[in-house]
Coordinates of C-alpha atoms in Angstrom, one line a residue:
Chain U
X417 CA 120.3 112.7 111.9
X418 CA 119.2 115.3 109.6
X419 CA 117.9 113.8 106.1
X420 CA 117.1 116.5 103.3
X421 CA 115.3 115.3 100.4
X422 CA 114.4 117.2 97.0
X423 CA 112.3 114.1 95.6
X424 CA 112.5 114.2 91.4
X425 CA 113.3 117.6 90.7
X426 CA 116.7 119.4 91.4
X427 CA 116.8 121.8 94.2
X428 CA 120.0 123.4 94.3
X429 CA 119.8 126.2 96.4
X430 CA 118.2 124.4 99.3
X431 CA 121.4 121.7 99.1
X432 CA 123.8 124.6 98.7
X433 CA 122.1 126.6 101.7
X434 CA 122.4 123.5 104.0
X435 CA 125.8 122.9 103.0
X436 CA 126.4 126.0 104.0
X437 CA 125.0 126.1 107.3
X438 CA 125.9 122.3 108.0
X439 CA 128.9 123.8 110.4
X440 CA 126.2 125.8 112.7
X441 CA 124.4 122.2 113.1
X442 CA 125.2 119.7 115.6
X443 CA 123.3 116.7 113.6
X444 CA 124.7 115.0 111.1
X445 CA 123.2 115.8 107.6
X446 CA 122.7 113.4 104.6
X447 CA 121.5 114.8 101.3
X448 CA 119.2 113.1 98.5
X449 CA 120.4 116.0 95.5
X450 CA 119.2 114.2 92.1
X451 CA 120.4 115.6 89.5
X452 CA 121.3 119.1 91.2
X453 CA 124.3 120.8 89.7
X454 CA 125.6 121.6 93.7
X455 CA 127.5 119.4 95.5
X456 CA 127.5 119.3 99.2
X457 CA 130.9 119.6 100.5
X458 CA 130.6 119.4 104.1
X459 CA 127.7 116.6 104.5
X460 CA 127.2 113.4 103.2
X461 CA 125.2 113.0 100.0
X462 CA 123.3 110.7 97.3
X463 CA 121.7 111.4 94.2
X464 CA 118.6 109.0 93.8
X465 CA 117.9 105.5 95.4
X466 CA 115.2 103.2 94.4
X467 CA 114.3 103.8 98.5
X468 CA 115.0 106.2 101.0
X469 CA 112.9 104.4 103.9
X470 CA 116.3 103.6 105.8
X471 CA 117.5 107.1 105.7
X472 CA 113.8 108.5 106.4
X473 CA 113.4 105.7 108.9
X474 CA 116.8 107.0 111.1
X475 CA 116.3 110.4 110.4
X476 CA 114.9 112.4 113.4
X477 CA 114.3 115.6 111.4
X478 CA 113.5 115.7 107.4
X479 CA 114.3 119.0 105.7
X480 CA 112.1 118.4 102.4
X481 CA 110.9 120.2 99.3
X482 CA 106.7 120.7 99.0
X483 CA 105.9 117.8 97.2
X484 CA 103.2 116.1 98.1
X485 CA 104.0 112.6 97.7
X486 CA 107.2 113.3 99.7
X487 CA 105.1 115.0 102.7
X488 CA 102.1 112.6 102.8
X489 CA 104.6 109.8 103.2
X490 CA 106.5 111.2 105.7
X491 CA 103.4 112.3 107.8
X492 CA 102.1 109.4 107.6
X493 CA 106.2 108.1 109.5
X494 CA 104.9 110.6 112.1
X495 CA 108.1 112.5 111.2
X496 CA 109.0 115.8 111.8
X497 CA 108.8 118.1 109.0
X498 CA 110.9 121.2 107.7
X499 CA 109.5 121.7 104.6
X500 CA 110.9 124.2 101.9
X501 CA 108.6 125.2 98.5
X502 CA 111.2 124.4 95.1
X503 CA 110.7 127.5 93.6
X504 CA 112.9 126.5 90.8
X505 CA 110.4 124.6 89.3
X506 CA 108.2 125.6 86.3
X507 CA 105.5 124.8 88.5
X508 CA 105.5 126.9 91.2
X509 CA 102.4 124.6 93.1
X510 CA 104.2 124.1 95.7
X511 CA 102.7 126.5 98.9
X512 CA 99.2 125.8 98.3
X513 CA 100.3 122.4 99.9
X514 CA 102.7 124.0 102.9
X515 CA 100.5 126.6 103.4
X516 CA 97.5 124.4 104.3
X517 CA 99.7 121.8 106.1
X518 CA 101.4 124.3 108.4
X519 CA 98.3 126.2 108.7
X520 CA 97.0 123.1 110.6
X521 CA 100.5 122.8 112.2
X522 CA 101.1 119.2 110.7
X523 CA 104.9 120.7 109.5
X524 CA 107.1 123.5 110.0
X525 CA 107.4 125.8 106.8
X526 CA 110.1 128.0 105.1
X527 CA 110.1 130.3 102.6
X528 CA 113.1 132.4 102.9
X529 CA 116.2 130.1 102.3
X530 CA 118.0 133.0 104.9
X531 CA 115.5 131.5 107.8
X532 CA 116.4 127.8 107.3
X533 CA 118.9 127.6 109.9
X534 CA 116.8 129.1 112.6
X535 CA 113.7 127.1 111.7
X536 CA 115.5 123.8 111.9
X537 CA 116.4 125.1 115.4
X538 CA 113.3 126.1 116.8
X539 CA 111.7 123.0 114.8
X540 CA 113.1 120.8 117.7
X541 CA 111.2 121.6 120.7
X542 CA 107.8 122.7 118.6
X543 CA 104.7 120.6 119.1
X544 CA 103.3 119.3 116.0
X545 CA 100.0 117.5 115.3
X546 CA 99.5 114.3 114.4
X547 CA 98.6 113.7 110.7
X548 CA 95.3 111.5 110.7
X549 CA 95.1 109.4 107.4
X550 CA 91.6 110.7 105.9
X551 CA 89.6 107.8 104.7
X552 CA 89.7 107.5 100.9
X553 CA 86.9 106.7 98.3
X554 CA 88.0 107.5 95.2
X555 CA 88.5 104.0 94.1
X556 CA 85.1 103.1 95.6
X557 CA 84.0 105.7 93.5
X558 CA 85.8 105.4 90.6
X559 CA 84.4 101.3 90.6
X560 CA 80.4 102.4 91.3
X561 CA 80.9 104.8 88.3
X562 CA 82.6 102.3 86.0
X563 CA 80.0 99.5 86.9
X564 CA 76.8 101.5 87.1
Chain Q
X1355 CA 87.1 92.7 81.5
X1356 CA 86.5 96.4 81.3
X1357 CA 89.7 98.6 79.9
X1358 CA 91.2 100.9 81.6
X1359 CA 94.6 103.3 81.3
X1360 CA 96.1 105.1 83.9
X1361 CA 98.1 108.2 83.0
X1362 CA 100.3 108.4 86.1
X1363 CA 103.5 110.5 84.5
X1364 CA 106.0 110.7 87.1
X1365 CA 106.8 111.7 90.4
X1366 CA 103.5 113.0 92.5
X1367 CA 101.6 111.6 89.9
X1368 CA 102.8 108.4 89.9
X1369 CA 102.8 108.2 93.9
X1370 CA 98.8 108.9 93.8
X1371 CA 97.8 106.4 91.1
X1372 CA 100.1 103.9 93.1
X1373 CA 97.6 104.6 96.4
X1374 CA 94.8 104.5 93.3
X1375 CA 95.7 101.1 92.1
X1376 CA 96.0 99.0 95.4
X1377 CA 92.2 100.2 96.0
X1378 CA 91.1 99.4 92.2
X1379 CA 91.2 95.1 92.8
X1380 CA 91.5 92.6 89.9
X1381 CA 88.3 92.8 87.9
X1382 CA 89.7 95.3 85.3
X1383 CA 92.4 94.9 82.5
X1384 CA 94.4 98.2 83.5
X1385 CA 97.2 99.5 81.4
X1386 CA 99.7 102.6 82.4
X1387 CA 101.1 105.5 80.6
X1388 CA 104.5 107.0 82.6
X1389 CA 106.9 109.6 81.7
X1390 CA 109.9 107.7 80.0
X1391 CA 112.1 109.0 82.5
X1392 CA 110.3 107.8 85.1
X1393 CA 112.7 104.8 86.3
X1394 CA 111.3 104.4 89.4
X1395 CA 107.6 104.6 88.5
X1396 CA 108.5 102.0 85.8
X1397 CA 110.5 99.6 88.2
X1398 CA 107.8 99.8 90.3
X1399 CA 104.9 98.6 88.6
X1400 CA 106.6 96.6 85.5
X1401 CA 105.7 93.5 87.5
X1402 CA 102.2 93.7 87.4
X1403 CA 101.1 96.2 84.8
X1404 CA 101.5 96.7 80.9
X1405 CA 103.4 100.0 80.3
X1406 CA 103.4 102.8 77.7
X1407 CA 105.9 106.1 78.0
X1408 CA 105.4 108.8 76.3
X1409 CA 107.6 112.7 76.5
X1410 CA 106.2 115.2 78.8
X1411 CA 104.6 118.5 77.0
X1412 CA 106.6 120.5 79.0
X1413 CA 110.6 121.0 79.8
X1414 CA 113.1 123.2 81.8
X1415 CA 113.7 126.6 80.0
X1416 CA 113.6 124.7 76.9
X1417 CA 112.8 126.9 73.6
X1418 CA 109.4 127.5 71.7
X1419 CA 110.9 125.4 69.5
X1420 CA 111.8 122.3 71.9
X1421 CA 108.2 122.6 73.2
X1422 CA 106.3 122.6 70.1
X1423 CA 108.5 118.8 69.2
X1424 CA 107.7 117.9 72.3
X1425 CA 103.9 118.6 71.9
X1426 CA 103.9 117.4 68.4
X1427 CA 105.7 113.7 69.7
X1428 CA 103.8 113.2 72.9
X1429 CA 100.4 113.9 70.5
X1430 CA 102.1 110.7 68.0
X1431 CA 102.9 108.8 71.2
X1432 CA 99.4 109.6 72.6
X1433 CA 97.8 108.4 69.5
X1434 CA 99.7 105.5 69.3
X1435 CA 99.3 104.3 72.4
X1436 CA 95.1 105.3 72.4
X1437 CA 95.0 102.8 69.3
X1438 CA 97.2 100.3 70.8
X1439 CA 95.7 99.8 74.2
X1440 CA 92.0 101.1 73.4
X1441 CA 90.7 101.5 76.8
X1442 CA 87.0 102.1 77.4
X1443 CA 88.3 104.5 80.5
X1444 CA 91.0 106.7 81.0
X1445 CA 92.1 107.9 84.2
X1446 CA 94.4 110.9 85.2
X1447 CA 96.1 112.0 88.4
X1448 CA 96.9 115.0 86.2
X1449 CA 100.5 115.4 84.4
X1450 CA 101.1 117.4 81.6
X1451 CA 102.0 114.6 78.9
X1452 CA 98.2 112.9 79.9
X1453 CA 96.4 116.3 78.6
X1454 CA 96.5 114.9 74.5
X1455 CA 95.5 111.5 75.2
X1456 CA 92.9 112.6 77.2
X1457 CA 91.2 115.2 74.5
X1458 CA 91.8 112.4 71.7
X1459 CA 90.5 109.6 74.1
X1460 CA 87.4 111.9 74.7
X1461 CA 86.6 112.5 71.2
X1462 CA 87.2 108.8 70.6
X1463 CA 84.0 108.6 73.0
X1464 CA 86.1 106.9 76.0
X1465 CA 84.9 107.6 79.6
X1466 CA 87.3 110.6 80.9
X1467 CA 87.7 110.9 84.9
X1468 CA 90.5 113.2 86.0
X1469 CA 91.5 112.6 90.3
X1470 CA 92.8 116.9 90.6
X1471 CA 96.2 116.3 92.6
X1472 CA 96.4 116.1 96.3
X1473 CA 98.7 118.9 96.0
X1474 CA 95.9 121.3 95.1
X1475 CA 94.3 123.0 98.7
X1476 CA 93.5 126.3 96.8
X1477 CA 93.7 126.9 93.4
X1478 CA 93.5 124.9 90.5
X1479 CA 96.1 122.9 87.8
X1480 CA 96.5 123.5 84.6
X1481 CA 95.5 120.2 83.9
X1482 CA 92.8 120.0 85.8
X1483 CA 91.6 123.7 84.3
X1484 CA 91.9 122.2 81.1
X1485 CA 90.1 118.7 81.6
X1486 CA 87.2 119.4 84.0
X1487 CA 84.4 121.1 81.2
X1488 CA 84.7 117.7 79.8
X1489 CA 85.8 115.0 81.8
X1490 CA 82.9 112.4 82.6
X1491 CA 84.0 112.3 86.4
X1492 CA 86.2 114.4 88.0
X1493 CA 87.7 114.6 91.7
X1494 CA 88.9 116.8 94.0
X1495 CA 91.4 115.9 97.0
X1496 CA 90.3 119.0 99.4
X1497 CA 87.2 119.7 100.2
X1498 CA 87.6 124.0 99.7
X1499 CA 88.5 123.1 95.7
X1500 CA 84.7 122.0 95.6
X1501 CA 84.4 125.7 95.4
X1502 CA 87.0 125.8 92.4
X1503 CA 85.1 122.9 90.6
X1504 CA 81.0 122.8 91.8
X1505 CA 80.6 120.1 89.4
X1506 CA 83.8 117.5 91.5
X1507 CA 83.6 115.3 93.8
X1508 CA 85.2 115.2 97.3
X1509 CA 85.6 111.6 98.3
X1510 CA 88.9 111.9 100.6
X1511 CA 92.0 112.2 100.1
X1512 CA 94.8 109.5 98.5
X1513 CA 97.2 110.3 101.6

């Protein structure tokens, strides 16, 4: 199965351009859309859910925006990771994050929408890193700072 | 028990200060400021945590207009909820709507430390722009932004 997820924020032309290519695509597709304005026609869909651990939990491929909550979470699944920047946002952050990550070959990225069908493709048989969970101490530090 | 609000806004934000707050134990009265939209965010820790929304500074192609009410509510939220919860610290994971409180909370002498988001690798927020000349302690989640911010701190990452 084939779960694409926009997070928060709306992303209509990555749900419209998977519709679209849905046909071409052996997997079954389910779409998280929020509150996008497209409706998938030819996969299954859902707007929000308070969790989306079943569907990224049976998913064997996550076609995803480049939000960083989203992507952490799902490297830390060990899943594999198509990973498309929203552009539509009024905060067009997104590629400093894809950029590094598939730099270091942890996901897949896409920046033309016209590529996506070909990525998810080739996606299958690429060999991706594991994502190592870096050891955090911000709170430590956060504590000594607050006590000293 | 020391004071402290966390201004998580919503989505990304609210993800990192969620990884923040399991780390942060039980010696400390904490408080939280979300978006008011932010259903899940608010689901999620209205168990355990006093809450406070406030309107985020910025919309979708909204007018000059729209903005400037926005800006002028979420400063009369920001005050409100400043007086009302009076923290000695105030920490950001760097949404918009946290900018006021955090200029108002630094005037009000409170203790300012700004975590730049993990979704920064090589160039810098707004927000964190904005906050770092003044904040008392501020992070970075990538060790190249230390280049950005020579004054930050790189102590891992919250993913």
């Amino acid at each position: 199965m084939i779960f694409v997820t926009v997070g928060t924020t709306a992303f209509d032309s990555l749900i419209e351009k998977v519709d679209s290519i849905a046909y071409q695509i052996d997997d079954k597709i389910i779409c998280q859309i929020a509150d996008g304005k497209y409706v998938p026609r030819h996969c299954e869909y859902f707007r929000f859910k308070s969790t989306v651990e079943q569907e990224f939990a049976g998913a064997d491929l996550v076609i995803c925006h480049g939000g960083a909550g989203t992507l952490f979470y799902l490297l830390e699944l060990n899943k594999r990771i198509v990973s498309v920047p929203n552009l539509e946002r009024k905060d067009k952050h997104q590629t400093d994050l894809i950029d590094t990550l598939s730099a270091e070959n942890y996901i897949v990225s896409c920046y033309e929408l016209s590529e996506l069908r070909t990525i998810v493709v080739l996606s299958k048989d690429l060999c991706l890193k594991k994502y190592q969970n870096s050891e955090c101490h911000i709170a430590e530090e956060i504590i000594k700072f607050i006590e000293a | 028990m020391k004071k402290i609000l966390f201004v998580a806004g919503s989505g990304g934000h609210t993800a990192q200060m969620s990884r923040l707050l399991r780390n942060m134990g039980d010696n400390y009265d904490i408080k939280l400021m979300l978006e008011h939209t932010d259903n899940l965010g608010r689901e999620k820790f209205a168990p355990r945590y006093e809450m406070h929304c406030a309107i985020p500074i910025r919309g979708k192609n909204e007018s000059i207009v729209m903005t400037l009410f926005r800006i002028m509510l979420n400063l009369l939220q920001s005050l409100r909820i400043l007086i009302e919860t009076n923290p000695e610290y105030i920490i950001t994971t760097g949404p918009g709507l946290g900018i006021p409180i955090c200029i108002f909370g630094k005037i009000a002498g409170k203790k300012i430390i700004v975590i730049e988001s993990w979704s920064r690798t090589k160039t810098r927020s707004f927000v964190g722009k904005l906050l770092y000349p003044f904040a008392n302690l501020f992070f970075v989640q990538w060790p190249q932004m230390l280049e950005k911010y020579p004054k930050a701190k790189f102590a891992g990452r919250l993913a």
